[in-house]
Amino acid sequence: MRPETPETLEAAIARGSGLDTLLRDLTDRAVQEVPGADACSVTVRRDDRLLTLAGSAGLPAGLDQRQYENGSGPCVAAADTGCEQYAPDLAAETRWPAYTAYALSTGVRCVLALPLAVGGGTGAALNFYGREPGALGRHRRAARTFAERAADAVDTALRFERQRRSAADVRVALLSRSVIDQAIGILMARERIDARDALRRLRRVSQDTNVRLRDLCSDLVAEVGGASRGRQ
C-alpha cells in the first residue's frame, strides 16, 4: 500500500482525521514496506529544535529523544546535513558513542536515517531501525523510494500545521486588538482624553507594573463590566 499522497492527506484532514494519526500510519507502513525495518520515525525541526513528529508501533521509547538531547546521532545528522546516514552495526559504530550505547540497550543494532525534502527550511529525516546487524543494508533502495514518497505527506502535514498556527495567531491578535480598543474607550470616557493619550497611559502602566498590555486591558474591561453588572 502506498503512503498518503498530498491530495489524499488533504482530503483526510478535511474529514477531520488528525495529522498525528495519519503520520503514525505512514511510519507503520514504512515498516511493512521496507524489509529489515522493525521501527520507523519522522524527525523534523520546529522552532529551531528537533522533535519526533510520528513513530511506528514498536519504536523504543526515547530512541530519538536521546539523540536530540545530545545533539548527535544518525537522525540529527541526516536532518542537519541533508545526507543519508547508515550504521550497519551499532556494536561497531564510533560516530555517536553516547547514542550508540543507548540504542544498543534497547535492542537496536542497525539504523538508516534518510533526509526528507520538505519546504519551509525545515530539516527533516525518515529513520529506520533494525534489530539485526546489516538488516537494512540490502534494502536501502526500497527505503529511499519510500522516503521520496513520504516526503510529500510530511511536507503537507507541516504546511497544514503552519497554516493552523498562523490562523491561531491571527485570532489571538484580533482578540487582543479588540480588548485594547475597549480599554482605550473606557479611559477616553473616564478621563476625558483622546485615544492617543489613552493608549499612552495604558502602555506606561503596563511598563511600570510589568504586566502585558493585553492582560492589563482585559483586567480593566472586566473590572468595568463587573461594576456595570453590579449596578444592574
Coordinates of N, CA and C in Angstrom, one line a residue:
M1 N 0.8 -1.2 0.0 CA 0.0 0.0 0.0 C 0.9 1.2 0.0
R2 N 0.6 2.2 -0.9 CA 1.4 3.4 -1.0 C 1.0 4.4 0.2
P3 N 2.0 5.2 0.6 CA 1.7 6.2 1.6 C 0.8 7.3 1.1
E4 N 0.1 8.0 1.9 CA -0.8 9.0 1.5 C -0.1 10.1 0.6
T5 N -0.7 10.4 -0.5 CA -0.2 11.5 -1.4 C -0.8 12.8 -0.8
P6 N -0.2 13.9 -1.2 CA -0.8 15.2 -0.6 C -2.3 15.3 -0.8
E7 N -2.8 14.9 -2.0 CA -4.3 15.1 -2.2 C -5.1 14.2 -1.2
T8 N -4.6 13.0 -1.0 CA -5.3 12.1 -0.1 C -5.2 12.6 1.4
L9 N -4.0 13.1 1.7 CA -3.8 13.6 3.0 C -4.7 14.8 3.3
E10 N -4.8 15.7 2.3 CA -5.7 16.9 2.5 C -7.1 16.5 2.6
A11 N -7.6 15.5 1.8 CA -8.9 15.0 1.9 C -9.2 14.5 3.3
A12 N -8.2 13.7 3.8 CA -8.4 13.1 5.2 C -8.5 14.2 6.2
I13 N -7.7 15.3 6.1 CA -7.7 16.4 7.0 C -9.0 17.1 7.0
A14 N -9.6 17.2 5.8 CA -10.9 17.9 5.6 C -12.0 17.1 6.3
R15 N -11.8 15.8 6.4 CA -12.8 14.9 7.0 C -12.6 14.9 8.5
G16 N -11.5 15.6 9.0 CA -11.3 15.7 10.5 C -10.3 14.7 11.0
S17 N -9.7 13.9 10.2 CA -8.7 13.0 10.8 C -7.5 13.8 11.3
G18 N -6.9 13.3 12.3 CA -5.7 14.0 12.9 C -4.4 13.7 12.2
L19 N -3.6 14.8 12.1 CA -2.3 14.6 11.5 C -1.4 13.5 12.2
D20 N -1.5 13.5 13.5 CA -0.8 12.5 14.3 C -1.1 11.1 13.8
T21 N -2.4 10.8 13.7 CA -2.8 9.5 13.2 C -2.4 9.2 11.8
L22 N -2.5 10.2 10.9 CA -2.1 9.9 9.6 C -0.6 9.7 9.4
L23 N 0.2 10.4 10.2 CA 1.7 10.2 10.1 C 2.1 8.9 10.8
R24 N 1.4 8.6 11.9 CA 1.7 7.3 12.5 C 1.4 6.2 11.6
D25 N 0.3 6.3 10.8 CA 0.0 5.2 9.8 C 1.1 5.2 8.8
L26 N 1.7 6.3 8.4 CA 2.7 6.3 7.4 C 4.0 5.6 7.9
T27 N 4.4 5.8 9.2 CA 5.5 5.1 9.7 C 5.3 3.6 9.9
D28 N 4.0 3.3 10.2 CA 3.7 1.8 10.3 C 3.8 1.2 8.9
R29 N 3.4 1.9 7.8 CA 3.5 1.4 6.5 C 5.0 1.3 6.1
A30 N 5.8 2.2 6.5 CA 7.2 2.1 6.2 C 7.8 0.8 6.7
V31 N 7.4 0.4 7.9 CA 8.0 -0.8 8.5 C 7.5 -2.0 7.6
Q32 N 6.2 -1.9 7.2 CA 5.7 -3.0 6.4 C 6.4 -3.1 5.0
E33 N 6.7 -2.0 4.4 CA 7.2 -2.0 3.0 C 8.7 -2.1 2.9
V34 N 9.5 -1.8 4.0 CA 10.9 -1.9 3.9 C 11.4 -3.1 4.7
P35 N 11.9 -4.1 4.0 CA 12.3 -5.3 4.7 C 13.5 -5.0 5.6
G36 N 13.5 -5.7 6.8 CA 14.6 -5.4 7.7 C 14.3 -4.3 8.7
A37 N 13.3 -3.5 8.5 CA 12.9 -2.4 9.4 C 11.9 -2.9 10.5
D38 N 12.3 -2.7 11.7 CA 11.4 -3.1 12.8 C 10.7 -1.9 13.4
A39 N 11.2 -0.7 13.1 CA 10.5 0.5 13.6 C 10.9 1.7 12.7
C40 N 10.1 2.7 12.7 CA 10.4 3.9 11.9 C 9.9 5.2 12.6
S41 N 10.5 6.3 12.3 CA 10.1 7.5 12.9 C 10.4 8.7 12.0
V42 N 9.7 9.8 12.2 CA 9.9 11.0 11.4 C 10.5 12.1 12.3
T43 N 11.6 12.6 12.0 CA 12.3 13.7 12.7 C 12.1 15.0 11.9
V44 N 11.6 16.1 12.6 CA 11.5 17.4 12.0 C 12.1 18.5 12.9
R45 N 12.5 19.6 12.3 CA 13.0 20.7 13.1 C 11.8 21.7 13.2
R46 N 11.5 22.1 14.4 CA 10.4 23.1 14.6 C 10.9 24.1 15.7
D47 N 10.8 25.4 15.4 CA 11.3 26.4 16.3 C 12.7 26.1 16.7
D48 N 13.5 25.8 15.8 CA 15.0 25.6 16.0 C 15.3 24.4 16.9
R49 N 14.4 23.5 17.0 CA 14.8 22.3 17.8 C 14.2 21.1 17.1
L50 N 14.9 19.9 17.2 CA 14.4 18.7 16.6 C 13.4 18.0 17.5
L51 N 12.4 17.3 16.9 CA 11.5 16.5 17.6 C 11.0 15.4 16.7
T52 N 10.4 14.4 17.3 CA 9.8 13.3 16.5 C 8.3 13.6 16.3
L53 N 8.0 13.8 15.0 CA 6.6 14.1 14.6 C 5.7 12.9 14.7
A54 N 6.3 11.7 14.4 CA 5.5 10.5 14.4 C 6.4 9.3 14.6
G55 N 5.9 8.2 15.1 CA 6.7 7.0 15.3 C 5.8 5.8 15.1
S56 N 6.4 4.7 14.6 CA 5.6 3.5 14.4 C 5.4 2.7 15.7
A57 N 4.5 1.7 15.6 CA 4.4 0.8 16.7 C 5.8 0.1 16.8
G58 N 6.2 -0.2 18.0 CA 7.4 -0.9 18.2 C 8.7 0.0 18.3
L59 N 8.5 1.3 18.2 CA 9.6 2.2 18.3 C 10.0 2.3 19.8
P60 N 11.3 1.9 20.1 CA 11.7 2.0 21.5 C 11.6 3.4 22.1
A61 N 11.1 3.5 23.3 CA 10.9 4.8 23.9 C 12.3 5.6 24.1
G62 N 12.3 6.8 23.7 CA 13.5 7.6 23.9 C 14.6 7.5 22.9
L63 N 14.3 6.6 21.9 CA 15.4 6.3 20.9 C 15.8 7.6 20.1
D64 N 14.8 8.4 19.7 CA 15.1 9.6 19.0 C 15.5 10.8 20.0
Q65 N 14.7 10.8 21.1 CA 14.9 11.9 22.1 C 16.4 11.9 22.6
R66 N 17.0 10.8 22.8 CA 18.3 10.7 23.3 C 19.3 11.4 22.3
Q67 N 19.0 11.3 21.0 CA 19.8 12.0 20.0 C 19.6 13.5 20.1
Y68 N 18.4 13.9 20.2 CA 18.1 15.4 20.3 C 18.8 16.0 21.5
E69 N 18.7 15.3 22.6 CA 19.3 15.8 23.9 C 20.9 16.0 23.7
N70 N 21.5 15.0 23.1 CA 22.9 15.0 22.9 C 23.4 15.9 21.7
G71 N 22.4 16.2 20.8 CA 22.8 16.9 19.6 C 23.6 16.0 18.6
S72 N 23.5 14.7 18.8 CA 24.3 13.8 18.0 C 23.6 12.5 17.8
G73 N 23.7 12.0 16.5 CA 23.1 10.7 16.2 C 22.7 10.7 14.7
P74 N 22.4 9.6 14.1 CA 22.1 9.5 12.7 C 20.9 10.3 12.3
C75 N 19.8 10.4 13.1 CA 18.7 11.2 12.7 C 19.0 12.7 12.7
V76 N 19.8 13.1 13.7 CA 20.2 14.5 13.8 C 21.1 14.9 12.6
A77 N 22.0 14.0 12.3 CA 23.0 14.2 11.2 C 22.2 14.3 9.9
A78 N 21.3 13.4 9.7 CA 20.5 13.4 8.4 C 19.7 14.7 8.3
A79 N 19.0 15.1 9.3 CA 18.2 16.3 9.3 C 19.0 17.6 9.1
D80 N 20.2 17.6 9.8 CA 21.0 18.8 9.8 C 21.8 18.9 8.5
T81 N 22.3 17.8 7.9 CA 23.2 17.9 6.8 C 22.5 17.6 5.5
G82 N 21.4 16.9 5.5 CA 20.7 16.5 4.3 C 21.4 15.3 3.6
C83 N 22.2 14.6 4.4 CA 22.9 13.5 3.8 C 22.5 12.2 4.5
E84 N 22.3 11.1 3.8 CA 21.9 9.8 4.3 C 22.9 9.3 5.3
Q85 N 22.4 8.8 6.4 CA 23.3 8.2 7.5 C 22.9 6.7 7.6
Y86 N 24.0 5.9 7.6 CA 23.7 4.4 7.7 C 24.7 3.8 8.7
A87 N 24.2 3.1 9.7 CA 25.0 2.4 10.6 C 24.6 0.9 10.5
P88 N 25.4 0.1 9.8 CA 25.0 -1.3 9.7 C 25.0 -2.1 10.9
D89 N 25.9 -1.7 11.9 CA 26.0 -2.4 13.1 C 26.4 -1.5 14.2
L90 N 25.5 -1.1 15.1 CA 25.9 -0.1 16.1 C 26.9 -0.6 17.1
A91 N 27.0 -1.9 17.2 CA 28.1 -2.5 18.1 C 29.5 -2.2 17.6
A92 N 29.6 -1.8 16.3 CA 30.9 -1.4 15.8 C 30.9 0.0 15.4
E93 N 29.9 0.8 15.7 CA 29.8 2.2 15.3 C 30.6 3.1 16.3
T94 N 31.3 4.1 15.8 CA 32.1 5.0 16.6 C 31.7 6.5 16.4
R95 N 30.8 6.8 15.5 CA 30.4 8.2 15.3 C 29.6 8.8 16.4
W96 N 28.8 8.1 17.1 CA 27.9 8.7 18.1 C 27.9 7.8 19.3
P97 N 29.0 7.9 20.1 CA 29.1 6.9 21.2 C 28.0 6.9 22.2
A98 N 27.6 8.1 22.6 CA 26.6 8.2 23.7 C 25.2 7.6 23.2
Y99 N 24.9 8.0 22.0 CA 23.6 7.5 21.4 C 23.7 6.0 21.1
T100 N 24.9 5.5 20.6 CA 25.0 4.1 20.3 C 24.8 3.2 21.5
A101 N 25.4 3.6 22.6 CA 25.2 2.8 23.8 C 23.8 2.7 24.2
Y102 N 23.0 3.8 24.1 CA 21.6 3.7 24.5 C 20.8 2.9 23.5
A103 N 21.1 3.1 22.2 CA 20.3 2.3 21.2 C 20.5 0.8 21.4
L104 N 21.8 0.4 21.6 CA 22.1 -1.0 21.8 C 21.3 -1.5 23.0
S105 N 21.1 -0.7 24.0 CA 20.4 -1.2 25.3 C 19.0 -1.4 25.0
T106 N 18.4 -0.8 23.9 CA 17.0 -1.0 23.5 C 16.9 -2.2 22.5
G107 N 18.0 -2.8 22.1 CA 17.9 -3.9 21.2 C 18.1 -3.5 19.7
V108 N 18.3 -2.2 19.4 CA 18.5 -1.8 18.1 C 20.0 -2.0 17.7
R109 N 20.2 -2.6 16.5 CA 21.6 -2.8 16.0 C 21.9 -2.1 14.7
C110 N 20.8 -1.7 14.0 CA 21.0 -1.1 12.6 C 20.2 0.1 12.5
V111 N 20.7 1.2 11.9 CA 20.0 2.4 11.8 C 20.2 3.0 10.4
L112 N 19.1 3.4 9.7 CA 19.2 4.1 8.4 C 18.4 5.4 8.5
A113 N 19.0 6.6 8.5 CA 18.3 7.9 8.5 C 18.4 8.6 7.2
L114 N 17.3 8.8 6.6 CA 17.2 9.4 5.3 C 16.7 10.8 5.3
P115 N 17.4 11.8 4.8 CA 16.8 13.2 4.8 C 15.6 13.3 4.0
L116 N 14.6 14.1 4.4 CA 13.4 14.4 3.7 C 13.4 15.8 3.1
A117 N 13.0 15.9 1.8 CA 12.9 17.1 1.2 C 11.6 17.8 1.5
V118 N 11.6 18.7 2.5 CA 10.4 19.4 2.8 C 10.6 20.9 2.7
G119 N 9.5 21.7 2.6 CA 9.6 23.1 2.4 C 9.7 23.8 3.7
G120 N 9.8 25.2 3.6 CA 9.9 26.0 4.8 C 11.2 26.0 5.5
G121 N 12.2 25.5 4.9 CA 13.6 25.5 5.5 C 13.7 24.6 6.7
T122 N 12.8 23.6 6.8 CA 12.8 22.7 7.9 C 13.6 21.4 7.7
G123 N 14.6 21.1 8.5 CA 15.3 19.9 8.4 C 14.5 18.7 8.8
A124 N 14.5 17.7 8.1 CA 13.6 16.5 8.4 C 14.3 15.2 8.0
A125 N 13.9 14.1 8.6 CA 14.5 12.8 8.3 C 13.5 11.7 8.6
L126 N 13.6 10.6 7.8 CA 12.8 9.4 8.0 C 13.8 8.4 8.5
N127 N 13.5 7.8 9.7 CA 14.5 7.0 10.3 C 14.0 5.5 10.4
F128 N 14.8 4.6 10.0 CA 14.5 3.2 10.0 C 15.4 2.5 11.0
Y129 N 14.9 1.6 11.8 CA 15.6 0.9 12.9 C 15.5 -0.6 12.7
G130 N 16.6 -1.4 12.8 CA 16.5 -2.8 12.7 C 17.1 -3.5 13.9
R131 N 16.7 -4.6 14.2 CA 17.2 -5.3 15.4 C 18.3 -6.3 15.1
E132 N 18.6 -6.5 13.8 CA 19.6 -7.4 13.4 C 20.7 -6.6 12.7
P133 N 22.0 -6.9 12.9 CA 23.1 -6.2 12.2 C 22.9 -6.4 10.7
G134 N 23.1 -5.2 9.9 CA 23.0 -5.3 8.5 C 21.6 -5.5 7.9
A135 N 20.6 -5.4 8.8 CA 19.3 -5.8 8.3 C 18.8 -4.8 7.2
L136 N 19.2 -3.6 7.2 CA 18.7 -2.6 6.2 C 19.6 -2.4 5.0
G137 N 20.8 -3.0 5.1 CA 21.8 -2.8 4.0 C 21.3 -3.1 2.6
R138 N 20.7 -4.3 2.4 CA 20.3 -4.7 1.1 C 19.0 -4.0 0.7
H139 N 18.3 -3.3 1.6 CA 17.0 -2.7 1.3 C 17.1 -1.2 1.4
R140 N 18.2 -0.6 1.2 CA 18.3 0.9 1.3 C 17.6 1.5 0.1
R141 N 17.6 0.9 -1.1 CA 16.9 1.5 -2.2 C 15.4 1.5 -1.9
A142 N 14.9 0.5 -1.3 CA 13.4 0.5 -1.0 C 13.1 1.6 0.0
A143 N 14.0 1.7 1.0 CA 13.8 2.8 2.0 C 13.9 4.2 1.3
R144 N 14.8 4.4 0.4 CA 14.9 5.7 -0.3 C 13.6 6.0 -1.1
T145 N 13.1 4.9 -1.8 CA 11.9 5.1 -2.6 C 10.8 5.5 -1.7
F146 N 10.6 4.8 -0.6 CA 9.6 5.1 0.4 C 9.7 6.6 0.9
A147 N 11.0 7.0 1.2 CA 11.2 8.3 1.8 C 10.8 9.4 0.8
E148 N 11.1 9.1 -0.5 CA 10.8 10.1 -1.5 C 9.3 10.3 -1.6
R149 N 8.5 9.3 -1.5 CA 7.1 9.4 -1.5 C 6.5 10.0 -0.2
A150 N 7.1 9.5 0.9 CA 6.7 10.0 2.2 C 6.9 11.5 2.4
A151 N 8.0 12.0 1.8 CA 8.3 13.5 1.9 C 7.1 14.4 1.6
D152 N 6.3 14.0 0.6 CA 5.2 14.8 0.2 C 4.1 14.8 1.3
A153 N 3.9 13.7 2.0 CA 2.9 13.6 3.1 C 3.4 14.5 4.3
V154 N 4.7 14.3 4.6 CA 5.3 15.1 5.7 C 5.3 16.6 5.4
D155 N 5.6 16.9 4.2 CA 5.6 18.3 3.8 C 4.2 18.9 3.9
T156 N 3.2 18.2 3.5 CA 1.8 18.6 3.5 C 1.4 18.8 5.0
A157 N 1.8 17.8 5.8 CA 1.4 17.9 7.3 C 2.0 19.2 7.9
L158 N 3.3 19.4 7.6 CA 3.9 20.6 8.1 C 3.3 21.9 7.6
R159 N 2.9 21.9 6.3 CA 2.3 23.1 5.8 C 0.9 23.3 6.4
F160 N 0.1 22.3 6.7 CA -1.2 22.5 7.3 C -1.0 22.9 8.8
E161 N 0.1 22.4 9.4 CA 0.4 22.9 10.8 C 0.7 24.3 10.8
R162 N 1.5 24.8 9.9 CA 1.9 26.2 9.8 C 0.7 27.1 9.6
Q163 N -0.2 26.6 8.7 CA -1.4 27.4 8.4 C -2.3 27.5 9.6
R164 N -2.4 26.3 10.4 CA -3.2 26.3 11.6 C -2.7 27.2 12.6
R165 N -1.3 27.2 12.8 CA -0.7 28.1 13.8 C -0.9 29.5 13.4
S166 N -0.8 29.8 12.1 CA -0.9 31.2 11.6 C -2.3 31.7 11.9
A167 N -3.3 30.8 11.6 CA -4.7 31.2 11.9 C -4.9 31.5 13.4
A168 N -4.3 30.7 14.2 CA -4.5 30.8 15.7 C -3.8 32.2 16.1
D169 N -2.7 32.5 15.5 CA -2.0 33.8 15.8 C -2.9 35.0 15.4
V170 N -3.5 34.9 14.3 CA -4.4 35.9 13.8 C -5.6 36.1 14.8
R171 N -6.2 35.0 15.2 CA -7.3 35.1 16.2 C -6.9 35.7 17.5
V172 N -5.7 35.4 18.0 CA -5.2 36.0 19.2 C -5.0 37.5 19.0
A173 N -4.4 37.8 17.9 CA -4.1 39.2 17.6 C -5.4 40.0 17.5
L174 N -6.4 39.4 16.9 CA -7.7 40.1 16.8 C -8.4 40.3 18.1
L175 N -8.3 39.3 19.0 CA -8.9 39.4 20.3 C -8.1 40.4 21.1
S176 N -6.8 40.4 21.0 CA -6.0 41.4 21.7 C -6.4 42.8 21.3
R177 N -6.5 43.0 20.0 CA -6.8 44.4 19.5 C -8.2 44.8 20.0
S178 N -9.1 43.9 20.0 CA -10.5 44.2 20.5 C -10.5 44.7 21.9
V179 N -9.8 43.9 22.8 CA -9.8 44.3 24.2 C -9.0 45.5 24.5
I180 N -8.0 45.8 23.7 CA -7.2 47.0 23.9 C -8.1 48.2 23.5
D181 N -8.8 48.1 22.4 CA -9.7 49.1 21.9 C -10.8 49.4 23.0
Q182 N -11.3 48.4 23.6 CA -12.3 48.6 24.6 C -11.7 49.4 25.8
A183 N -10.5 49.0 26.2 CA -9.9 49.7 27.3 C -9.6 51.1 27.0
I184 N -9.2 51.4 25.8 CA -8.9 52.8 25.3 C -10.2 53.6 25.4
G185 N -11.3 53.0 25.0 CA -12.6 53.6 25.0 C -13.0 54.0 26.5
I186 N -12.8 53.0 27.4 CA -13.1 53.2 28.8 C -12.3 54.4 29.3
L187 N -11.0 54.5 29.1 CA -10.2 55.6 29.6 C -10.6 56.9 28.9
M188 N -11.0 56.9 27.6 CA -11.4 58.1 27.0 C -12.6 58.7 27.7
A189 N -13.6 57.8 28.0 CA -14.8 58.3 28.6 C -14.6 58.7 30.1
R190 N -13.7 57.9 30.8 CA -13.5 58.2 32.2 C -12.6 59.4 32.4
E191 N -11.6 59.6 31.6 CA -10.6 60.7 31.8 C -10.8 61.9 30.9
R192 N -11.7 61.8 30.0 CA -11.9 62.9 29.0 C -10.7 63.2 28.2
I193 N -10.1 62.1 27.7 CA -8.8 62.2 26.9 C -9.1 61.6 25.5
D194 N -8.1 61.9 24.6 CA -8.3 61.2 23.3 C -7.7 59.9 23.2
A195 N -7.8 59.2 22.1 CA -7.4 57.8 22.0 C -5.9 57.7 22.1
R196 N -5.1 58.6 21.6 CA -3.7 58.5 21.7 C -3.2 58.6 23.1
D197 N -3.7 59.6 23.9 CA -3.3 59.7 25.3 C -3.8 58.5 26.1
A198 N -4.9 57.9 25.8 CA -5.4 56.7 26.5 C -4.4 55.6 26.3
L199 N -4.0 55.4 25.0 CA -3.1 54.3 24.7 C -1.8 54.5 25.4
R200 N -1.3 55.8 25.4 CA 0.0 56.1 26.0 C -0.1 55.8 27.5
R201 N -1.2 56.1 28.2 CA -1.3 55.8 29.6 C -1.3 54.3 29.9
L202 N -2.0 53.6 29.1 CA -2.1 52.1 29.2 C -0.7 51.5 29.1
R203 N 0.1 52.0 28.1 CA 1.4 51.4 27.9 C 2.3 51.8 29.0
R204 N 2.2 53.0 29.6 CA 3.0 53.4 30.7 C 2.8 52.5 31.9
V205 N 1.5 52.3 32.2 CA 1.1 51.4 33.3 C 1.6 50.0 33.1
S206 N 1.5 49.5 31.9 CA 1.9 48.2 31.5 C 3.4 48.0 31.8
Q207 N 4.2 49.0 31.4 CA 5.7 49.0 31.7 C 6.0 49.1 33.2
D208 N 5.3 50.0 33.9 CA 5.6 50.2 35.3 C 5.2 49.0 36.1
T209 N 4.2 48.3 35.8 CA 3.7 47.2 36.6 C 4.2 45.9 36.0
N210 N 4.9 45.9 34.9 CA 5.4 44.7 34.2 C 4.3 43.7 33.9
V211 N 3.2 44.2 33.5 CA 2.0 43.4 33.1 C 1.8 43.6 31.6
R212 N 1.6 42.6 30.9 CA 1.4 42.7 29.4 C 0.2 43.6 29.1
L213 N 0.3 44.4 28.1 CA -0.7 45.4 27.7 C -2.1 44.7 27.6
R214 N -2.1 43.5 26.9 CA -3.3 42.8 26.6 C -4.0 42.4 28.0
D215 N -3.2 41.9 28.9 CA -3.7 41.5 30.2 C -4.2 42.6 31.0
L216 N -3.5 43.8 31.0 CA -3.9 45.0 31.7 C -5.2 45.4 31.2
C217 N -5.4 45.5 29.8 CA -6.6 45.9 29.2 C -7.8 45.0 29.6
S218 N -7.5 43.7 29.6 CA -8.5 42.7 29.9 C -9.0 42.9 31.3
D219 N -8.1 43.2 32.2 CA -8.5 43.4 33.6 C -9.4 44.7 33.7
L220 N -9.0 45.7 33.0 CA -9.8 46.9 33.1 C -11.2 46.7 32.5
V221 N -11.3 46.0 31.4 CA -12.6 45.8 30.8 C -13.4 44.9 31.7
A222 N -12.8 43.9 32.3 CA -13.5 43.0 33.2 C -14.0 43.8 34.5
E223 N -13.1 44.7 35.0 CA -13.5 45.5 36.1 C -14.7 46.4 35.8
V224 N -14.7 47.0 34.7 CA -15.8 47.9 34.3 C -17.1 47.1 34.1
G225 N -16.9 45.9 33.4 CA -18.0 45.1 33.2 C -18.6 44.6 34.5
G226 N -17.8 44.2 35.4 CA -18.3 43.7 36.7 C -19.0 44.8 37.5
A227 N -18.5 46.0 37.4 CA -19.2 47.2 38.1 C -20.5 47.5 37.5
S228 N -20.5 47.4 36.2 CA -21.8 47.6 35.5 C -22.9 46.6 35.8
R229 N -22.5 45.3 35.9 CA -23.4 44.3 36.3 C -23.9 44.5 37.7
G230 N -23.0 45.0 38.6 CA -23.3 45.2 40.0 C -24.4 46.2 40.1
R231 N -24.3 47.3 39.3 CA -25.3 48.4 39.4 C -26.6 47.9 38.9
Q232 N -26.6 47.0 37.9 CA -27.9 46.4 37.4 C -28.5 45.6 38.5

